[in-house]
Coordinates of C-alpha atoms in Angstrom, one line a residue:
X1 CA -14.8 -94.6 -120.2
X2 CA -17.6 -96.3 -118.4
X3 CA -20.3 -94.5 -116.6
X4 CA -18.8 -93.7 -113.1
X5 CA -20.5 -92.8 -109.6
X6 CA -18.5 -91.2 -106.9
X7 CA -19.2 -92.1 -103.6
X8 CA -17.8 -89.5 -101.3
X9 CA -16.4 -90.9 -97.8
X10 CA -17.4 -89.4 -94.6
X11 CA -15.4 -92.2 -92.6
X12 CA -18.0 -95.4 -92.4
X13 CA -16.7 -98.5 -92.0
X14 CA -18.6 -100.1 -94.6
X15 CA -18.2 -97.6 -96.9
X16 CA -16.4 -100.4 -99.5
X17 CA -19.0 -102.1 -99.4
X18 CA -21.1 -99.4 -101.9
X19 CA -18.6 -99.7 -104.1
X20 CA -18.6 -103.5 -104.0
X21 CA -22.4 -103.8 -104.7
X22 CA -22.7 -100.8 -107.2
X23 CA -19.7 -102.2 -109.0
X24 CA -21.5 -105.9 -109.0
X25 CA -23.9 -104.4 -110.7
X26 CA -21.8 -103.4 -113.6
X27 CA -21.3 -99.5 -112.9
X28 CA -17.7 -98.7 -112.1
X29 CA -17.2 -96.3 -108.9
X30 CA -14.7 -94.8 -106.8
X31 CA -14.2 -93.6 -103.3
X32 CA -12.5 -90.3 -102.1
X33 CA -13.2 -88.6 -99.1
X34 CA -15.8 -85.9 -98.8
X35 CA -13.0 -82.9 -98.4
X36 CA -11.1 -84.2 -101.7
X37 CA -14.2 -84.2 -104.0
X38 CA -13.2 -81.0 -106.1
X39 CA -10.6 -83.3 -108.1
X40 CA -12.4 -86.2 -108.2
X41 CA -15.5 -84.6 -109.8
X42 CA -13.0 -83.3 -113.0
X43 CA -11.3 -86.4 -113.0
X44 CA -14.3 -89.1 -112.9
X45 CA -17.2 -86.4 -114.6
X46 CA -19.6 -88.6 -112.6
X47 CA -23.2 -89.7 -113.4
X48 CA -24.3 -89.5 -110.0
X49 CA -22.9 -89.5 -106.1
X50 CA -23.5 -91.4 -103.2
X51 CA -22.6 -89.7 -99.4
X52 CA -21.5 -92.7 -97.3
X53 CA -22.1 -92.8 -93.9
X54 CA -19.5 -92.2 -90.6
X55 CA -19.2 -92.0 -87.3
X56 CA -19.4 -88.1 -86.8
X57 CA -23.1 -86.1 -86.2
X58 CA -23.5 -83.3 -88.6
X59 CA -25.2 -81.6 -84.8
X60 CA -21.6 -80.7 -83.8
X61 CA -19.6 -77.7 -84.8
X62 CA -17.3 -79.7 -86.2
X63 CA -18.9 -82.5 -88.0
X64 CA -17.9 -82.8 -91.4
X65 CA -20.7 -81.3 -94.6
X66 CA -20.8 -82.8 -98.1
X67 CA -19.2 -80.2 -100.5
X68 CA -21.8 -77.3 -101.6
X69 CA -21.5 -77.6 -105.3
X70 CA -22.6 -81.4 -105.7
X71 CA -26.1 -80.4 -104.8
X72 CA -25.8 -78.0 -107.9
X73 CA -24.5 -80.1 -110.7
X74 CA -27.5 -81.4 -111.8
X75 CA -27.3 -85.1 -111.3
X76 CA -28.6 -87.5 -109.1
X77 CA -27.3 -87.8 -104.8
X78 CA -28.1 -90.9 -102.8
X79 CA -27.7 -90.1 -99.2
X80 CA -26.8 -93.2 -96.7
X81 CA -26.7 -92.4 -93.1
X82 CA -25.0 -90.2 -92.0
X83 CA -25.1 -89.1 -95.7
X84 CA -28.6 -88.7 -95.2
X85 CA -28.4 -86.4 -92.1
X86 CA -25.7 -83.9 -93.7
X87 CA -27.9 -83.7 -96.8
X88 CA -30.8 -82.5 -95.1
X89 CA -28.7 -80.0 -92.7
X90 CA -27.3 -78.5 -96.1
X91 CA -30.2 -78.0 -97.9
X92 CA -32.4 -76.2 -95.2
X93 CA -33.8 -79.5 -92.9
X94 CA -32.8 -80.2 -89.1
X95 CA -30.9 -83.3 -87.6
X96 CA -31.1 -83.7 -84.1
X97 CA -29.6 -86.0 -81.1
X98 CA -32.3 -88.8 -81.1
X99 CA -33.3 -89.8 -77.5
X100 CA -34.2 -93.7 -79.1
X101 CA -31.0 -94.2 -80.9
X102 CA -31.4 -97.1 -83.4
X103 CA -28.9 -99.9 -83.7
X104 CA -28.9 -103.7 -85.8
X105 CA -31.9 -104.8 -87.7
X106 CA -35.2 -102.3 -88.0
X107 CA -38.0 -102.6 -90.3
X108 CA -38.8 -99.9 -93.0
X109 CA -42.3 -99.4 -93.8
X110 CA -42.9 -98.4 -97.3
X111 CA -45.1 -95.4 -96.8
X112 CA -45.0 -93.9 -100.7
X113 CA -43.6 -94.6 -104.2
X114 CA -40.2 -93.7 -105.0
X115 CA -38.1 -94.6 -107.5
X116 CA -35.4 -96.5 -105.0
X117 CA -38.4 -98.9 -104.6
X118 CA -39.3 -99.5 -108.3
X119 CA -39.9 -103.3 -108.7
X120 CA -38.8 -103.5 -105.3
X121 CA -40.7 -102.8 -102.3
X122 CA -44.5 -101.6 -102.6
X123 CA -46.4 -99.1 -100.5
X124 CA -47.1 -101.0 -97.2
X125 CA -44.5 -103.3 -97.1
X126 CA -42.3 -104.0 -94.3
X127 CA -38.6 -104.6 -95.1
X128 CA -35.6 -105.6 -92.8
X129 CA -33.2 -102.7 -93.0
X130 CA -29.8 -102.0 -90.9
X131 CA -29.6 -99.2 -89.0
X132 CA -26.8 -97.3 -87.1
X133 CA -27.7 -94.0 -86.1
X134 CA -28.0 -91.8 -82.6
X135 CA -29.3 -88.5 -84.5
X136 CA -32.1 -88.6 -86.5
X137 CA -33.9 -86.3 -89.2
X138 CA -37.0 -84.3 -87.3
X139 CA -37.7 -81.7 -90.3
X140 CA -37.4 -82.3 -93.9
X141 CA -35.8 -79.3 -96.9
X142 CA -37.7 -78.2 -99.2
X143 CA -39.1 -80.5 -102.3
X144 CA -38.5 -83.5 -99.7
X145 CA -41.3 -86.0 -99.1
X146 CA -40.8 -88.9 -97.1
X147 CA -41.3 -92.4 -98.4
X148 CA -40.2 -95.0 -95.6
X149 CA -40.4 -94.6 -92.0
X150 CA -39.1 -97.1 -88.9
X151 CA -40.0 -97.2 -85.4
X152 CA -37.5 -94.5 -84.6
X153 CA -36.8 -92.7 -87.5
X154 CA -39.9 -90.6 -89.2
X155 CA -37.5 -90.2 -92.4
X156 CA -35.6 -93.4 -92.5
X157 CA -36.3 -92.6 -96.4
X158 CA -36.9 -89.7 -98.4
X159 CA -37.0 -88.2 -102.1
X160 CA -36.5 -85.6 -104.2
X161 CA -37.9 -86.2 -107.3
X162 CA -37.6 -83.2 -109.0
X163 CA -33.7 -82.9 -108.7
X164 CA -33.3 -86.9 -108.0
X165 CA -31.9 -86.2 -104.6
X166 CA -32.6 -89.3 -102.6
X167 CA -31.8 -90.4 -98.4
X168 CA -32.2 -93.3 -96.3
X169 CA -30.9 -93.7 -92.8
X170 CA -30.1 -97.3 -93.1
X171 CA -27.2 -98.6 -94.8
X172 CA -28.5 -100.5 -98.0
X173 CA -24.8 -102.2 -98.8
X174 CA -24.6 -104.4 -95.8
X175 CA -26.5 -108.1 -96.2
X176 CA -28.5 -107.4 -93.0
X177 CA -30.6 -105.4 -95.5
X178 CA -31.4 -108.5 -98.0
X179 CA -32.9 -106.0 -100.5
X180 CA -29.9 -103.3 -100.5
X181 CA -27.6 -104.3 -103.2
X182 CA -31.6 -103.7 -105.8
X183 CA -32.2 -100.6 -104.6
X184 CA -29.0 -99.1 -104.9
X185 CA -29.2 -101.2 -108.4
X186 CA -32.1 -98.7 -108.8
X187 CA -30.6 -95.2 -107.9
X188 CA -27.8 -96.2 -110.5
X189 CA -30.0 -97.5 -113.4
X190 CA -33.5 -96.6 -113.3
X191 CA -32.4 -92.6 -111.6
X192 CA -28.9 -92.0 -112.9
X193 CA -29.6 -94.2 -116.1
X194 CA -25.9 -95.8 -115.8
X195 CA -25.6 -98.5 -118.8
X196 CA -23.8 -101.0 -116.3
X197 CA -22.2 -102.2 -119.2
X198 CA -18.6 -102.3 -116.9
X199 CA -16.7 -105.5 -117.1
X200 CA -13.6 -107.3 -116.6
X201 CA -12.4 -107.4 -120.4
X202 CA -13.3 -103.8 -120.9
X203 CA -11.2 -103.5 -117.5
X204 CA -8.4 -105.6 -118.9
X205 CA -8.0 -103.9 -122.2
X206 CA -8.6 -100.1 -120.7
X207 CA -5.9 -101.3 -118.0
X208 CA -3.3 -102.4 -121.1
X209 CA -3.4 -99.6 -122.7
X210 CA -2.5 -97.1 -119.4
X211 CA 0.1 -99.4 -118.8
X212 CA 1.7 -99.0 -122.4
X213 CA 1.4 -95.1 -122.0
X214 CA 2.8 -94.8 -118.3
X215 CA 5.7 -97.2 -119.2
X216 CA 6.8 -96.6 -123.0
X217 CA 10.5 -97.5 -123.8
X218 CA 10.9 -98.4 -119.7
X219 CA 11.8 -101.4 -118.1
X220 CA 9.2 -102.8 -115.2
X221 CA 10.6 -104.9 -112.8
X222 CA 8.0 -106.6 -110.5
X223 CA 7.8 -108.3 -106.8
X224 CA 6.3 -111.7 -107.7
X225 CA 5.3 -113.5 -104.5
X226 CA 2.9 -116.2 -106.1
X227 CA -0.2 -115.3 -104.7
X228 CA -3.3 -114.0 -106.8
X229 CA -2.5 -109.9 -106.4
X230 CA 1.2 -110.5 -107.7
X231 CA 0.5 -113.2 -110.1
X232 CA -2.3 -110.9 -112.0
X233 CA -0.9 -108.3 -112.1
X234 CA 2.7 -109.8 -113.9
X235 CA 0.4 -111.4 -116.5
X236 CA -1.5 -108.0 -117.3
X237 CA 1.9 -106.2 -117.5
X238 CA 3.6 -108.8 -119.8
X239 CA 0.1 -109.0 -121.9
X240 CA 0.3 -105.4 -122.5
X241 CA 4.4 -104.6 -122.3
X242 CA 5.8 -108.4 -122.9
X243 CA 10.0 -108.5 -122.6
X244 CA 10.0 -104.6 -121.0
X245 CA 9.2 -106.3 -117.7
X246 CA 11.4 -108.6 -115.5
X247 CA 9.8 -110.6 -112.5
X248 CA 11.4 -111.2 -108.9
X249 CA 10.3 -113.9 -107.0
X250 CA 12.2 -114.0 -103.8
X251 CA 12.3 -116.6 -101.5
X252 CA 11.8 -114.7 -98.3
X253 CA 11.7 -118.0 -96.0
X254 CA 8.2 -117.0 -95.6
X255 CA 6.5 -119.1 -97.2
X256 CA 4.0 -121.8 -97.2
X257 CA 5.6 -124.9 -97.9
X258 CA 6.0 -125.9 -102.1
X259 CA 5.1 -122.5 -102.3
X260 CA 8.6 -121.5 -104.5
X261 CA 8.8 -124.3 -106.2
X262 CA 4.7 -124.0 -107.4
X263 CA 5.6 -120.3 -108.4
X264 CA 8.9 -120.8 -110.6
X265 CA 6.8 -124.2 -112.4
X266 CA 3.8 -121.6 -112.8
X267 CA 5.3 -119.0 -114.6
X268 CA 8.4 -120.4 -116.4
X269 CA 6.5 -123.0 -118.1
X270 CA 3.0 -121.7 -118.9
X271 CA 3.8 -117.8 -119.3
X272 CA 7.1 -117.6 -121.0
X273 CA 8.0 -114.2 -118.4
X274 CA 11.3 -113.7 -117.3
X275 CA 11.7 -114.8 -114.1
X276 CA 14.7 -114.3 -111.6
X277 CA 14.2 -116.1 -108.5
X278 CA 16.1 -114.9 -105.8
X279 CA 17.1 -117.0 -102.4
X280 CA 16.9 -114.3 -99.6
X281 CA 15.9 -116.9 -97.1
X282 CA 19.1 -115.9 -94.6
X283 CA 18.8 -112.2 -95.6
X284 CA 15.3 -112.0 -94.5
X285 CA 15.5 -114.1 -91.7
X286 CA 18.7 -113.1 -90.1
X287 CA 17.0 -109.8 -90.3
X288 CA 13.6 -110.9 -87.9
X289 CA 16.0 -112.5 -85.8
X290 CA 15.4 -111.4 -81.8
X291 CA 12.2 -109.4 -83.7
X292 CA 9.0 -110.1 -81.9
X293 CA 7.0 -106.8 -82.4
X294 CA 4.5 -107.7 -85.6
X295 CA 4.8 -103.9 -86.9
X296 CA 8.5 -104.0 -86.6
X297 CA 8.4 -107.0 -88.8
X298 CA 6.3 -105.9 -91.0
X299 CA 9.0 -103.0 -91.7
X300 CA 12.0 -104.8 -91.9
X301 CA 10.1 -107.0 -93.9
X302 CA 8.8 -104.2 -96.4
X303 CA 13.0 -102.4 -96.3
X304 CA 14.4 -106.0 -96.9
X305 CA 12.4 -106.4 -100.1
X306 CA 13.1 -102.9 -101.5
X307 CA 16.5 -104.0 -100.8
X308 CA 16.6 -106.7 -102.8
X309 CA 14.3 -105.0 -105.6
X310 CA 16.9 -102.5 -105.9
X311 CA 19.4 -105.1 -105.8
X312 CA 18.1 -107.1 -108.9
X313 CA 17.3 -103.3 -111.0
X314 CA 21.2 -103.2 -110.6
X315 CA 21.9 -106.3 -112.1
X316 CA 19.6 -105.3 -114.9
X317 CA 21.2 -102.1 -115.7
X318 CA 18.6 -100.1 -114.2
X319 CA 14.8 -100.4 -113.9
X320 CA 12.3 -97.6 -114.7
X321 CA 9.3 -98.7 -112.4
X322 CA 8.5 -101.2 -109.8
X323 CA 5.4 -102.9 -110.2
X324 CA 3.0 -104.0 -107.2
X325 CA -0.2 -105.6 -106.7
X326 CA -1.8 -102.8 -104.5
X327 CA -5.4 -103.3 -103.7
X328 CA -8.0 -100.8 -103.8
X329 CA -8.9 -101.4 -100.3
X330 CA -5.2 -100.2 -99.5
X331 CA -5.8 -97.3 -101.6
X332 CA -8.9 -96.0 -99.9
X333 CA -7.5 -96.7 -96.1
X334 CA -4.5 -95.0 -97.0
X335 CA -6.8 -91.8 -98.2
X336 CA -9.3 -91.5 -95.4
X337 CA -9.9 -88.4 -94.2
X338 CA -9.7 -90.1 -90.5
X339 CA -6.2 -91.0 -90.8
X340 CA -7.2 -94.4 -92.5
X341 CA -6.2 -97.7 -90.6
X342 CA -3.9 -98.6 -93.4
X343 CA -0.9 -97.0 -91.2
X344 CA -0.9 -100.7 -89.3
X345 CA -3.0 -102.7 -91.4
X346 CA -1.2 -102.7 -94.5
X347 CA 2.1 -101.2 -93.7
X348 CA 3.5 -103.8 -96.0
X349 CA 2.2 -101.9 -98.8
X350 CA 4.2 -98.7 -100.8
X351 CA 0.3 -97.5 -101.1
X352 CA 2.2 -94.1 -100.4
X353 CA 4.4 -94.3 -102.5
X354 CA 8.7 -95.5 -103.1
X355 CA 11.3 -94.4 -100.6
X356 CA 13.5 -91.5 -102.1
X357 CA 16.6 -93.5 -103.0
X358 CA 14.7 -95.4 -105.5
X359 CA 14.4 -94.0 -108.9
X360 CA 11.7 -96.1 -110.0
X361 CA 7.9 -94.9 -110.5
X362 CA 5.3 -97.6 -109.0
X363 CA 3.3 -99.5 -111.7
X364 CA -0.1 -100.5 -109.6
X365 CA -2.5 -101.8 -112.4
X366 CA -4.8 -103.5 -109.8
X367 CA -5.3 -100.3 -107.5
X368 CA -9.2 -100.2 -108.6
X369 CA -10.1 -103.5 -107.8
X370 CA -11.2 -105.6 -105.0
X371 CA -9.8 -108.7 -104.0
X372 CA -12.6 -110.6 -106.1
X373 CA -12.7 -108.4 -108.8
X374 CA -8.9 -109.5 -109.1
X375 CA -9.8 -113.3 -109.0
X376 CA -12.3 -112.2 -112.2
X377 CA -9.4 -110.2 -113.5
X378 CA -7.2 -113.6 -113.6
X379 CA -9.7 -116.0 -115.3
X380 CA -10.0 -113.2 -117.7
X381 CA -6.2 -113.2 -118.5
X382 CA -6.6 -117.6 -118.3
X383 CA -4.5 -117.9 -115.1
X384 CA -4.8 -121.3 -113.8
X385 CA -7.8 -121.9 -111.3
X386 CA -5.3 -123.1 -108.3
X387 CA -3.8 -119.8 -108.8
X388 CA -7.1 -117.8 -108.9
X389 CA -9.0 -119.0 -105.9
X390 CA -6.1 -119.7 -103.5
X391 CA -6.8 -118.3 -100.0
X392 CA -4.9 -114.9 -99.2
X393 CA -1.9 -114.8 -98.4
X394 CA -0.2 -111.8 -96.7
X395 CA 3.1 -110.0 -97.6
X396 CA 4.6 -110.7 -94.5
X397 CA 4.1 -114.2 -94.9
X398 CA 4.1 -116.9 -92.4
X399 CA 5.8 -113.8 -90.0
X400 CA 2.4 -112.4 -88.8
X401 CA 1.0 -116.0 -88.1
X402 CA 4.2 -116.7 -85.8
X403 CA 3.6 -114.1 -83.2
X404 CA 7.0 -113.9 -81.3
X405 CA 10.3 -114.6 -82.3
X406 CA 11.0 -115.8 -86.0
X407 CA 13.5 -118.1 -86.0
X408 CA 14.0 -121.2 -88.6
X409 CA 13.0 -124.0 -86.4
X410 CA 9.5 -122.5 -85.7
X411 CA 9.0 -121.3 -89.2
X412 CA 10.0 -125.1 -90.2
X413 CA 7.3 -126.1 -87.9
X414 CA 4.1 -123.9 -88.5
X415 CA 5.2 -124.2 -92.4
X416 CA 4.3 -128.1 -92.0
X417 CA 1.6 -128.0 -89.4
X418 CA -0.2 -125.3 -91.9
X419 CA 0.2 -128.1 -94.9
X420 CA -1.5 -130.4 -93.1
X421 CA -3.8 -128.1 -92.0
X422 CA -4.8 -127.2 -95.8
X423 CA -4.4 -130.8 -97.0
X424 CA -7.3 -132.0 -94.8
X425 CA -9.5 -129.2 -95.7
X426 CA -9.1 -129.9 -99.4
X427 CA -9.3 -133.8 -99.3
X428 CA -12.7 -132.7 -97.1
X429 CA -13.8 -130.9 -100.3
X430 CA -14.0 -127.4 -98.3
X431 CA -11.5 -124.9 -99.6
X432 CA -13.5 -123.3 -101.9
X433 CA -16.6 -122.3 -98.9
X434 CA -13.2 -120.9 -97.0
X435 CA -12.5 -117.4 -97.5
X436 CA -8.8 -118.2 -95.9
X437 CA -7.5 -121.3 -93.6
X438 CA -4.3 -120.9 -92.0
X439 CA -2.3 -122.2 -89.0
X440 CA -0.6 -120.1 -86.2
X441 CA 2.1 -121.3 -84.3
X442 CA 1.7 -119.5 -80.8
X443 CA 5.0 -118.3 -78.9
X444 CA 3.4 -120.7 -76.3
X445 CA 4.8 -124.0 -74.7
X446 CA 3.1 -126.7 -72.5
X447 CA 3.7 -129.6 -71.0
X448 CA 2.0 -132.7 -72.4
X449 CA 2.2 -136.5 -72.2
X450 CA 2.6 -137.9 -75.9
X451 CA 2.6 -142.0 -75.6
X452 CA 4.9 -142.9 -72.3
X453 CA 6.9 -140.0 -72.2
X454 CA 6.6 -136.0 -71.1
X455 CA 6.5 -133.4 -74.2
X456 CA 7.3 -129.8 -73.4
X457 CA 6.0 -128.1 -76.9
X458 CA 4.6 -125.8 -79.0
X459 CA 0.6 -125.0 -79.3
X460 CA -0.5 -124.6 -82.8
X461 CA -4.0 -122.5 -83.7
X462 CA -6.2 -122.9 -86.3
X463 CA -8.4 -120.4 -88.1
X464 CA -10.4 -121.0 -90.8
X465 CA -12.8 -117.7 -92.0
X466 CA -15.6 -117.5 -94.3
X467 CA -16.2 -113.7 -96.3
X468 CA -17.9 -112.5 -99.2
X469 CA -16.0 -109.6 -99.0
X470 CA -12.7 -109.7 -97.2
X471 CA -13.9 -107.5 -95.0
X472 CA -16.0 -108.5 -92.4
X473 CA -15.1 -112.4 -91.6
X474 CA -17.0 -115.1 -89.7
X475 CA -15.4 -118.5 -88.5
X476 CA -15.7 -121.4 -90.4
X477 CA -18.1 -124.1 -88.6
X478 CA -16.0 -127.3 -88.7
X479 CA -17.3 -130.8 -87.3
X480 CA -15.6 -132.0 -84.5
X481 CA -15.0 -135.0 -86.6
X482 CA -13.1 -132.7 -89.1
X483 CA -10.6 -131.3 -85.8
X484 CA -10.4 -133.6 -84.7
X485 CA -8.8 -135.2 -87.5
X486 CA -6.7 -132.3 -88.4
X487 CA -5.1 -132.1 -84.6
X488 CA -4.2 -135.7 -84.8
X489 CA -2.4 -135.4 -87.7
X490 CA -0.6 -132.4 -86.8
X491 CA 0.7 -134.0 -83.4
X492 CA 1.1 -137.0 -85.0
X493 CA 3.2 -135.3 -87.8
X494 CA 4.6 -132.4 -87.4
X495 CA 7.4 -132.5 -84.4
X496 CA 7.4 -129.4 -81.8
X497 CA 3.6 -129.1 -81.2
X498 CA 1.6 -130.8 -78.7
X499 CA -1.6 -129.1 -78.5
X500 CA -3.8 -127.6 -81.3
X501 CA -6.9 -125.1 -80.7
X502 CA -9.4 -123.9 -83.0
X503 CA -9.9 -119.7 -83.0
X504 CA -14.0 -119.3 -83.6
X505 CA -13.5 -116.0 -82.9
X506 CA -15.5 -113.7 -85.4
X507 CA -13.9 -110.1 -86.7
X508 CA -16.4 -106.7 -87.1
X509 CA -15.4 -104.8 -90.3
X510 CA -11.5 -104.9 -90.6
X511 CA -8.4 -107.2 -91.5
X512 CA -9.3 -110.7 -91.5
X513 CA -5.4 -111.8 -90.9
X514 CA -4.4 -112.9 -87.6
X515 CA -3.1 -110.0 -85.8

């Protein structure tokens, strides 16, 4: 096993974005919230923690404390935020409401060594950091000396040489602070001595082997949709349990157009799997029909496919396990000790587990990864590049970017205008800078003039995002030229819309999908 950090959870919103940058560094990690650390600490035997940050102030009687005992197992604590303020409270310092709250970018003046700053920053340096914080740190436990200060925060860093405890109150995994991703690179290396020797093959053969223990003599049968998540995690399962497992692609009617027949070529002729592909288009369909609430077709979406899952198991005799390309960012949301925003956001995922009529275990060999560390994952198993870096593309399928009523005339529509859409960005040599390009068709009609006559249509949005972590999202800056082009077409070509708009909207920390 790999060195491993724990980062404990107290509800940030960023908090994913430690374990990204630790784990770019090579150093596996995990997240579990601050009241659930007993179990992780004999499960992982970590090298060193990390407190996150969150919305709460440790000033309230009911703000949440990091656990006693990490501060007496003898390895190295990095405090963040909020993390910072409950470490000091715990060990004998005082937090208090700050009357000049700091917000966005600061600057962090280097005021002593430390080892955070090694080959980093130097004593009298100034440093863009980002803070997010309305208490602030007024008295310092014992064996504390500070080592960075901001305008409004006297402590913004602070060490602990003796037992490695370390704190700042700005959030080192966010870009805004350009030299983050080093430092923590520092507390992880240079203080907790992690090898950061962690890598996809050592991921892909540890991964194997779990799979060949949890499974044995069973039979896996898996929900292959063709996108990345799916499509990685077949190939690992057949690498490591070959004939055992059986792959379902069904054809909800919800997908983007060539989609099936791109799967079925991909896997029947390069990977030699089993593959049963399943036409549910009426079944899922007739199902949304008169459905216009995007969580209530989301569930019928999720029951139609266990439906059919359970459906195919029969034919097979009986399957052991279902296997599913759940994310780690499902897993954590679905964990939080807030409640985690993974009730809406990924509803379409069994993160919690099978209904009770199914007697199959889940199978979830991609449940540590992020999205990107997935994409690695396939080049390592030699899946096709077209595959790999395809844009995202949600369960639910074209469902959620057809708010309203589903119905096969609209679905015929947004399917086409959405291929043109995606045709123009790749002829303009731009898919790869685009996190994820789709088109929505909105459950809004106007009246137009197209050539002599009087159109009364559809109007058909564009988004195109860029990300670096699937997380936080910005919109894509097209030229005009480039729109232009692409709405054209559209009208020109895809009968039913008469009026296209480009969302430049930008989301905060969150789902990047449409709703």
């Amino acid at each position: 096993m790999a060195d491993t950090v724990l980062i404990l959870d107290f509800g940030s919103q960023v908090t994913q974005l430690i374990a990204r940058r630790i784990r770019e560094n090579g150093v596996y990690c995990e997240i579990h919230p601050f009241n659930k650390s007993e179990q992780a600490l004999k499960s992982l035997n970590p090298k060193a923690i990390i407190l996150s940050g969150g919305p709460a102030s440790v000033t309230t009687s009911d703000g949440p404390k990091a656990p006693d005992n990490i501060f007496n197992l003898g390895i190295p604590v990095l405090g963040i935020c909020y993390g910072q303020q409950t470490m000091c409270v715990e060990l004998g310092g005082t937090v208090e409401p700050s009357e000049e709250k700091e917000f966005g970018r600061a600057e962090l003046t280097i005021t002593d060594d430390c080892a955070l700053f090694d080959g980093l920053w130097e004593v009298g340096d100034s440093q863009q950091v980002w803070m997010s914080h309305g208490d602030t740190v007024f008295a310092l436990p014992d064996g504390f000396r500070p080592v960075g200060v901001s305008e409004n925060a006297p402590f913004a860093a602070i060490a602990d040489d003796a037992r490695k405890f370390y704190a700042v109150q700005f959030h080192p995994e966010v870009v805004h602070t350009p030299g983050g991703a080093a430092l923590l690179k520092n507390f992880t290396h240079r203080v907790a001595g992690c090898s950061g020797d962690w890598t996809m093959a050592a991921f892909r053969d540890r991964e194997i082997a779990k799979i060949r223990n949890q499974v044995g003599d069973g039979h896996v049968i898996c929900g292959l949709s063709g996108g990345v998540d799916s499509s990685v995690a077949a190939v690992l399962i057949h690498e490591a349990i070959g004939d055992q497992l059986h792959c379902v692609f069904v054809d909800n009617g919800l997908l983007r157009e060539g989609e099936a027949e791109q799967v079925v070529t991909v896997f029947r002729d390069n990977y030699n799997i089993p593959l049963v592909h399943h036409d549910a288009v009426d079944l899922f369909v007739g199902n949304l029909s008169g459905v216009s609430d995007p969580e209530q077709k989301r569930k019928i979406i999720g029951a139609t496919f266990i439906d059919v899952f359970e459906e195919e198991a029969e034919k097979l005799g009986g399957a052991d396990f279902l296997a599913q390309g759940t994310l780690y960012p499902d897993v954590i949301e679905s964990v939080s000790f807030i409640g985690g925003p993974s009730v809406t956001i990924k509803s379409h995922h069994n993160v919690g587990g099978l209904p009770e009529r199914m007697n199959m275990s889940l199978v979830e060999p991609l449940r540590e990864l992020f999205k990107d560390e997935v994409r690695d994952l396939g080049r390592e198993l030699g899946l096709p590049e077209e595959l790999v870096g395809r844009h995202p593309f949600p369960g639910p399928g074209l469902a959620i970017r057809m708010p309203g009523e589903i119905t096969p005339d609209r679905l015929t529509i947004l399917r086409r205008a959405d291929a043109v859409y995606i045709d123009e960005i790749r002829k303009a040599g731009l898919y790869d800078e685009i996190w994820q390009a789709f088109a929505v068709l909105l459950p809004v009609r106007t009246v137009g003039v197209m050539g002599d006559a009087r159109s009364y249509d559809y109007v058909c949005a564009l988004r195109a995002v860029t990300s670096t972590d699937g997380m936080t999202a910005d919109s894509y800056p097209f030229e005009h030229a480039f729109l232009s082009r692409v709405a054209t077409r559209i009208i020109n070509e895809v009968r039913g819309i008469n009026r296209v708009t480009y969302d430049v909207t930008s989301k905060p920390p969150g789902t990047i999908e449409w709703e």
